[in-house]
Each structure stands twice: as structure tokens, then as C-alpha cells.
Coordinates of C-alpha atoms in Angstrom, one line a residue:
E1 CA -5.2 9.0 -44.7
V2 CA -1.5 8.4 -44.4
V3 CA -0.7 11.8 -45.9
C4 CA -3.0 13.5 -43.4
R5 CA -0.8 12.1 -40.6
L6 CA 2.4 13.7 -41.8
P7 CA 3.7 16.7 -39.9
G8 CA 2.3 19.9 -41.3
A9 CA -0.4 18.2 -43.4
D10 CA -3.0 20.3 -41.6
R11 CA -1.6 23.4 -43.2
V12 CA -2.0 21.9 -46.7
G13 CA -5.3 22.1 -48.6
E14 CA -7.2 19.1 -49.8
G15 CA -5.8 19.5 -53.3
G16 CA -2.2 19.5 -52.0
R17 CA -2.9 16.4 -49.9
L18 CA -4.4 14.6 -52.9
V19 CA -1.3 15.4 -55.0
A20 CA 1.0 14.2 -52.2
A21 CA -0.9 11.0 -51.9
D22 CA -0.9 10.4 -55.7
L23 CA 2.9 11.1 -55.8
A24 CA 3.7 8.9 -52.9
S25 CA 1.6 6.0 -54.3
S26 CA 3.2 6.4 -57.7
V27 CA 6.7 6.3 -56.2
V28 CA 5.8 3.0 -54.5
A29 CA 4.3 1.6 -57.7
A30 CA 7.3 2.7 -59.7
T31 CA 9.7 1.1 -57.3
L32 CA 7.9 -2.2 -57.2
S33 CA 7.4 -2.5 -60.9
M34 CA 10.9 -1.5 -62.0
P35 CA 12.4 -5.0 -61.9
F36 CA 9.5 -6.4 -64.0
N37 CA 9.9 -3.5 -66.5
H38 CA 13.6 -4.3 -66.9
I39 CA 13.0 -8.0 -67.3
F40 CA 10.3 -7.3 -69.9
S41 CA 12.7 -5.0 -71.9
W42 CA 15.5 -7.5 -71.7
S43 CA 13.4 -10.5 -72.6
A44 CA 11.9 -8.6 -75.6
C45 CA 15.4 -8.2 -77.0
T46 CA 16.6 -11.7 -76.1
P47 CA 15.6 -14.2 -78.9
E48 CA 17.2 -17.1 -77.1
L49 CA 14.3 -17.2 -74.7
Q50 CA 11.8 -18.2 -77.4
G51 CA 12.9 -21.9 -77.4
M52 CA 12.8 -22.2 -73.6
S53 CA 10.0 -23.4 -71.3
Y54 CA 8.2 -20.9 -69.1
W55 CA 10.2 -22.1 -66.1
A56 CA 13.5 -21.8 -67.9
R57 CA 12.5 -18.3 -69.1
A58 CA 11.7 -17.3 -65.5
N59 CA 14.9 -18.7 -64.2
A60 CA 16.9 -16.9 -66.9
S61 CA 15.1 -13.6 -66.2
V62 CA 15.8 -13.8 -62.5
Q63 CA 19.5 -14.7 -63.1
W64 CA 19.8 -11.8 -65.5
I65 CA 18.4 -9.2 -63.2
V66 CA 20.3 -10.4 -60.1
N67 CA 23.6 -10.7 -62.1
T68 CA 23.1 -7.2 -63.6
Y69 CA 22.8 -5.5 -60.3
R70 CA 25.4 -7.7 -58.6
Q71 CA 28.0 -6.9 -61.2
Q72 CA 27.1 -3.2 -61.6
G73 CA 26.3 -2.4 -58.0
V74 CA 23.9 -0.3 -56.0
K75 CA 24.7 2.8 -58.0
L76 CA 23.1 1.3 -61.1
L77 CA 20.1 0.2 -59.1
A78 CA 19.7 3.6 -57.5
R79 CA 20.0 5.3 -60.9
D80 CA 17.4 3.0 -62.5
L81 CA 15.0 3.6 -59.6
V82 CA 15.4 7.3 -59.7
I83 CA 14.8 7.4 -63.5
R84 CA 11.7 5.2 -63.2
I85 CA 10.3 7.1 -60.3
N86 CA 10.9 10.4 -62.1
Y87 CA 9.0 9.5 -65.3
T88 CA 6.4 7.3 -63.8
A89 CA 5.5 9.1 -60.6
Y90 CA 5.3 12.5 -62.3
L91 CA 3.4 11.2 -65.3
F92 CA 0.7 9.5 -63.2
T93 CA 0.5 12.3 -60.7
G94 CA 0.0 14.8 -63.5
Y95 CA -2.6 12.5 -65.1
R96 CA -4.6 12.5 -61.8
I97 CA -4.4 16.3 -61.6
V98 CA -5.8 16.6 -65.0
E99 CA -8.4 13.9 -64.4
R100 CA -9.6 15.6 -61.2
A101 CA -9.8 19.0 -62.9
L102 CA -11.9 17.5 -65.8
V103 CA -14.2 15.8 -63.3
D104 CA -14.7 19.1 -61.4
L105 CA -15.3 20.9 -64.7
S106 CA -17.9 18.4 -65.8
L107 CA -19.6 18.6 -62.4
G108 CA -19.7 22.4 -62.6
I109 CA -21.3 22.2 -66.1
E110 CA -23.9 19.7 -65.0
G111 CA -24.7 21.2 -61.7

């Protein structure tokens, strides 16, 4: 519905609007999940966390991600977001394109 309200959306076919909606939602999901993915990767490689309580692990994780971007700046944050959006959004959008094509194919075979 949001994609249909964009300027020029009336000139794009249903398939194009579906791809645009998939891409936009994947960009949002990639942006929101990026810090959690970074924290997971860091914590998997940080054996010191094993002996900590859950609260101490959460505190250490928040401190790590905040300090990383505070020290390295907005350029690193922007780079990390662009990388995550590039591989996540295009991967999931491509998956949905293939999924829709297979559903259409199976409906054509059945019907």
C-alpha cells in the first residue's frame, strides 16, 4: 500500500510494485537488525562473556557497540549499514521473486 502511494507508482506494474515493497521492507529489516548481528558476531568471538551473568553480557554488548561507533564514527556506521543492506535486501528480494515465480508456476500447472 505504501509503495502504491509513491509518485509514479501508477506507471509501474504489479510485479514492479511487489519488488519495490520487498526491497523497501528488506532495507528496513536490515537496518534494524544490523546492531544485533554485530553484537552476535562479537560475542561469538569473545570468550570472556562465558563467565558473566546475562545482565553483565548485555551490558558488555551495549558498551561494545556504542564504543565501537563512538570511536570509529559515523563513516563506519554508514559503511556497515550499506554492506548489510546490500547483501540482506537483495538476497531476500531475490528470494521473494523466485518464490512468487514458483507459486505462479505451480498454480499454472494445477489450473
